[in-house]
Coordinates of C-alpha atoms in Angstrom, one line a residue:
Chain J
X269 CA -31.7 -68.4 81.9
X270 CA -32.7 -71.9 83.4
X271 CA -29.4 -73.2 85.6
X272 CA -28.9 -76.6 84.0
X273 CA -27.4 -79.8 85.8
X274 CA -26.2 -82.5 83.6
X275 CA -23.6 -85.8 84.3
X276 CA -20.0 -85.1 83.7
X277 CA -19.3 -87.9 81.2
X278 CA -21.4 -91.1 80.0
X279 CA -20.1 -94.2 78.1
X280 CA -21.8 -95.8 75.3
X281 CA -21.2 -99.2 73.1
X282 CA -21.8 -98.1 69.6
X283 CA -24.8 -99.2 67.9
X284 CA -26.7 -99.6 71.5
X285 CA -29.4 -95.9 72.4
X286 CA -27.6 -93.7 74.6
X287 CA -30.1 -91.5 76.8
X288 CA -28.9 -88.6 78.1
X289 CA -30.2 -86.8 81.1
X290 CA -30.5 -82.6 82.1
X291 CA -32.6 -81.4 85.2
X292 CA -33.6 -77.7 84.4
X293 CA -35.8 -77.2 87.4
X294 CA -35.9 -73.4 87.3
X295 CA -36.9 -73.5 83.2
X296 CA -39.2 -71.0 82.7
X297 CA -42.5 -72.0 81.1
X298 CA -42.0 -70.3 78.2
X299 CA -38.1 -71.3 77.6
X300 CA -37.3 -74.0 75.1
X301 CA -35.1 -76.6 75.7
X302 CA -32.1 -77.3 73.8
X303 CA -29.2 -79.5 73.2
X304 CA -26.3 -79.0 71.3
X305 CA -23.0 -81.0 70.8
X306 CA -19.7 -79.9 70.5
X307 CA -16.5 -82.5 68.8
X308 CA -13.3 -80.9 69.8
X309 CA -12.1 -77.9 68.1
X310 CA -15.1 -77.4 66.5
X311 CA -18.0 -75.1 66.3
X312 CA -21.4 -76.8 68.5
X313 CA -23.8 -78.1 66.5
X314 CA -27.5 -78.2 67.3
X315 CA -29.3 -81.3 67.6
X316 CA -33.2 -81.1 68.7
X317 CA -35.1 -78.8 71.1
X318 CA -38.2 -78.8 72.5
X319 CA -41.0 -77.0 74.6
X320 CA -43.0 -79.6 76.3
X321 CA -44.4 -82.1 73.7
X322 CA -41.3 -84.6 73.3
X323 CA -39.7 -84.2 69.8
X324 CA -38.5 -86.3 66.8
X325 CA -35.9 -85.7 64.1
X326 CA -33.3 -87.1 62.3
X327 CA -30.6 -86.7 64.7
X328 CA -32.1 -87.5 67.9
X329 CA -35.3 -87.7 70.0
X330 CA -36.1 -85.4 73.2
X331 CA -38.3 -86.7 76.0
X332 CA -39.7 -83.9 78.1
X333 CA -40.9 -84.6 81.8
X334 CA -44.5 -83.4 82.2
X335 CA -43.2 -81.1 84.8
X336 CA -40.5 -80.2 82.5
X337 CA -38.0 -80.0 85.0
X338 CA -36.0 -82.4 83.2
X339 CA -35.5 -84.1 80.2
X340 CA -33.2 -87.0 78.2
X341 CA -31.9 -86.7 74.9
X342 CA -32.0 -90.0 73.1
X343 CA -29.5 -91.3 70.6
X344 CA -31.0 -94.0 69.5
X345 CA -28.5 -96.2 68.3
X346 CA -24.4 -94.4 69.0
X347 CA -22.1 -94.3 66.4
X348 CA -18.2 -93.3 67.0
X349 CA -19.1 -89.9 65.2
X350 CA -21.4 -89.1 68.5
X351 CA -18.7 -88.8 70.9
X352 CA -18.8 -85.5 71.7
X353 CA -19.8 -83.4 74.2
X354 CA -23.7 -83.1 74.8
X355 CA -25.2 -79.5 76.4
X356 CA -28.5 -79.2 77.5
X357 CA -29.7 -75.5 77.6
X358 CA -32.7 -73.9 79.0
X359 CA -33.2 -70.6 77.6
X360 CA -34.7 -68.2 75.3
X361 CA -32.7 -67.2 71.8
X362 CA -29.7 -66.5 74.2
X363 CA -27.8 -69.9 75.4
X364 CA -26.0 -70.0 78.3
X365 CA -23.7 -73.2 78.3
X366 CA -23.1 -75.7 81.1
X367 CA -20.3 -78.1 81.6
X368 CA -21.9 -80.4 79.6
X369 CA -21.7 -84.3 79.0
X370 CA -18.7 -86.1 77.3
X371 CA -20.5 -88.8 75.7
X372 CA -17.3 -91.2 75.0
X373 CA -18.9 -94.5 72.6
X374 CA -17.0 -97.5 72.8
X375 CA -16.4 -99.8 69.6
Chain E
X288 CA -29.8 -76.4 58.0
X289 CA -28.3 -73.0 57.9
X290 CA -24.3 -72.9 57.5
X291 CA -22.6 -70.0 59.3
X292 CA -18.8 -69.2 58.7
X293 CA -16.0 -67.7 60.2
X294 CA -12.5 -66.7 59.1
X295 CA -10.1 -66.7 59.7
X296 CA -10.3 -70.3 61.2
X297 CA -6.8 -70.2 63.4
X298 CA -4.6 -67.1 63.4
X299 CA -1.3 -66.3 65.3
X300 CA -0.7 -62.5 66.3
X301 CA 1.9 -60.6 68.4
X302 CA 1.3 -59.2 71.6
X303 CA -0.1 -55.9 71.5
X304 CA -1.8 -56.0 68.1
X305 CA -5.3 -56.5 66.5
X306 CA -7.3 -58.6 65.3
X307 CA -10.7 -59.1 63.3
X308 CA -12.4 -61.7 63.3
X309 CA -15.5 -62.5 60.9
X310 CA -18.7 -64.4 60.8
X311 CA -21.0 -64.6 58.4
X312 CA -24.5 -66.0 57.9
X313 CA -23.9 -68.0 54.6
X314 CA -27.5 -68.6 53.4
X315 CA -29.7 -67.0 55.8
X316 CA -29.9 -63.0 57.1
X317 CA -29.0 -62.2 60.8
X318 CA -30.2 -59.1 62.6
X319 CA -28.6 -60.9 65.5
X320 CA -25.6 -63.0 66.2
X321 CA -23.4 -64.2 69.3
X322 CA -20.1 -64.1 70.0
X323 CA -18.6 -66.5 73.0
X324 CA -15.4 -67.2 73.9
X325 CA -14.0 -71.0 75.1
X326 CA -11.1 -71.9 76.8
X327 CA -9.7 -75.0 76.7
X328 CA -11.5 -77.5 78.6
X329 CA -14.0 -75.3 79.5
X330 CA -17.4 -74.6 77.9
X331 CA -18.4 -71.6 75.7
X332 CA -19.1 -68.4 77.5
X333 CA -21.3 -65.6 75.6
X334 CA -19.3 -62.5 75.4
X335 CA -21.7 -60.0 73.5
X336 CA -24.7 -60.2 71.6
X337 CA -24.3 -58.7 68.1
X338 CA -27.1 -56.5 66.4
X339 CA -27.2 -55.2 62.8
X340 CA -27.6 -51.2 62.6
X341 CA -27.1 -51.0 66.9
X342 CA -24.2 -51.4 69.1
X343 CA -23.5 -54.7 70.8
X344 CA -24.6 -55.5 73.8
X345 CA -21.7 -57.2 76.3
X346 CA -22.2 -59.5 79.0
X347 CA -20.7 -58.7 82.5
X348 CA -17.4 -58.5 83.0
X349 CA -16.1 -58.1 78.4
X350 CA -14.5 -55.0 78.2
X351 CA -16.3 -53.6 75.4
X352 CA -13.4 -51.2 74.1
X353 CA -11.1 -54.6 73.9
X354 CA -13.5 -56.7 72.1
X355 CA -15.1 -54.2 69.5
X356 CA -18.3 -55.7 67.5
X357 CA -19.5 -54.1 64.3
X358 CA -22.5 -56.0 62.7
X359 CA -22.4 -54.2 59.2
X360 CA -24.6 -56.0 57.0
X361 CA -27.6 -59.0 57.5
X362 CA -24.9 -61.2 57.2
X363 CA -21.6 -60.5 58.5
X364 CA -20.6 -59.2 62.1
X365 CA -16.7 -59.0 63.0
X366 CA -15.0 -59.4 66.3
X367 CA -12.2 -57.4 67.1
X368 CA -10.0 -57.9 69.6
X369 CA -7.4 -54.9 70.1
X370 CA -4.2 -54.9 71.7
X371 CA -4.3 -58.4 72.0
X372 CA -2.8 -60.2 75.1
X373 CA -1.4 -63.7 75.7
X374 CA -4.4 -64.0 78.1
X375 CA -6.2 -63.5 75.2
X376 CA -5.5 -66.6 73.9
X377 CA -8.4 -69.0 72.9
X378 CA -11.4 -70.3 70.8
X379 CA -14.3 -67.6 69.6
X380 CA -17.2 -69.3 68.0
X381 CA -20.4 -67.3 67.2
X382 CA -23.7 -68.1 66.1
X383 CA -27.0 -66.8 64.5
X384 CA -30.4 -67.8 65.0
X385 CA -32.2 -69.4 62.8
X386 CA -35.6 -71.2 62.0
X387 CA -39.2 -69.9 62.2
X388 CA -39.2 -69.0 65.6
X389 CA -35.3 -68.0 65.6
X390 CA -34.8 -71.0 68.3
X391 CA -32.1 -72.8 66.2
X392 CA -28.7 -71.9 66.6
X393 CA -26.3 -72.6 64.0
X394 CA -22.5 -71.8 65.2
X395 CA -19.5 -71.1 63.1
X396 CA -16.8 -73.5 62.8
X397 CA -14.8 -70.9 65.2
X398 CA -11.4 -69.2 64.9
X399 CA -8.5 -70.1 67.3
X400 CA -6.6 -67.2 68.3
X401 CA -2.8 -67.5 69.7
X402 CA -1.1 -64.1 71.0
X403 CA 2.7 -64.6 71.1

């Protein structure tokens, strides 16, 4: 599994993008990467991954360096409800979880 | 997306006891799922893989004849941790891939396990 490298913590205003940063520089190139956040207490919940195209949905967007030794997850505009803490994983179907980022979003 | 539960969701046993712990994939079938364990303040670490009709497989370092892992159906593994120990203590989540490509994890809410 890719050894991951993310900030400890990150503060947002609500309502402004958030972007989120991971260096994976040993990723495989046939590994996916994924992010998945985690509110206290509570089971992790995924949120986007990606290969090497950078990818959309409803939740998030992921932009994947074209060596894809790192990449951002985007919140695009923070809410309260996205405080939580944000891995970035570089793996096959098994994930092997960082420290992560504790993504605090200020009112 | 796919919902995965556990039960029970906190549970409070005495030293030297067991306990089971289940999982199951609510609208979706699992051939695999994961069990990790998570302290408090720390992150998730994988304990064993789960596999229906096979035994588990156990990362480094999980005694496998503490934490016993029966995947019995498509959708339901269980987690049982015998002669359970203070140290024992903590938060066990698991999860089951899901999606075309089985890339998508979807995690259970987990169960918090206190051993008096």
């Amino acid at each position: 599994d890719a050894k991951t490298t993310q900030p400890n913590s990150m503060e947002s205003n609500e309502e402004e993008p958030v972007h989120l940063p991971c260096n994976h520089s040993t990723i495989s190139g046939t590994d996916y990467i994924h992010w998945y956040r985690q509110l206290p207490s509570q089971g992790p919940e995924y949120v986007i991954h990606g290969l090497t195209s950078n990818v959309n949905n409803r939740m998030a967007s992921l932009a994947i360096a074209e060596d894809r030794k790192s990449s951002t997850l985007i919140l695009h505009r923070a809410t309260l409800r996205d405080a939580a803490v944000y891995y970035c994983l570089g793996s096959a179907r098994q994930l092997t979880f960082g420290s992560g980022t504790q993504l605090t979003v200020l009112p | 997306g796919a919902v995965v539960s556990q039960h029970p969701s906190r549970v409070i046993c005495k030293s030297g006891t067991s306990v089971k712990i289940e999982c199951r994939s609510l609208d979706f079938q699992a051939t695999t799922m994961f069990w990790y364990r998570q302290f408090p303040k720390q992150s998730l670490m994988l304990m064993a893989t789960s596999n229906e009709g096979s035994k588990a497989t156990y990362e480094q370092g999980v005694e496998k004849d503490k934490f016993l892992i029966n995947h019995a159906s498509l959708t339901l593994s269980t987690l049982t941790v015998t002669s359970a120990h203070p140290e024992d203590s903590s938060f066990y989540i698991c999860s089951a891939p899901w999606g075309t490509e089985l890339y998508e994890q979807y995690f259970g809410p987990g169960t918090r396990l206190t051993v008096t």
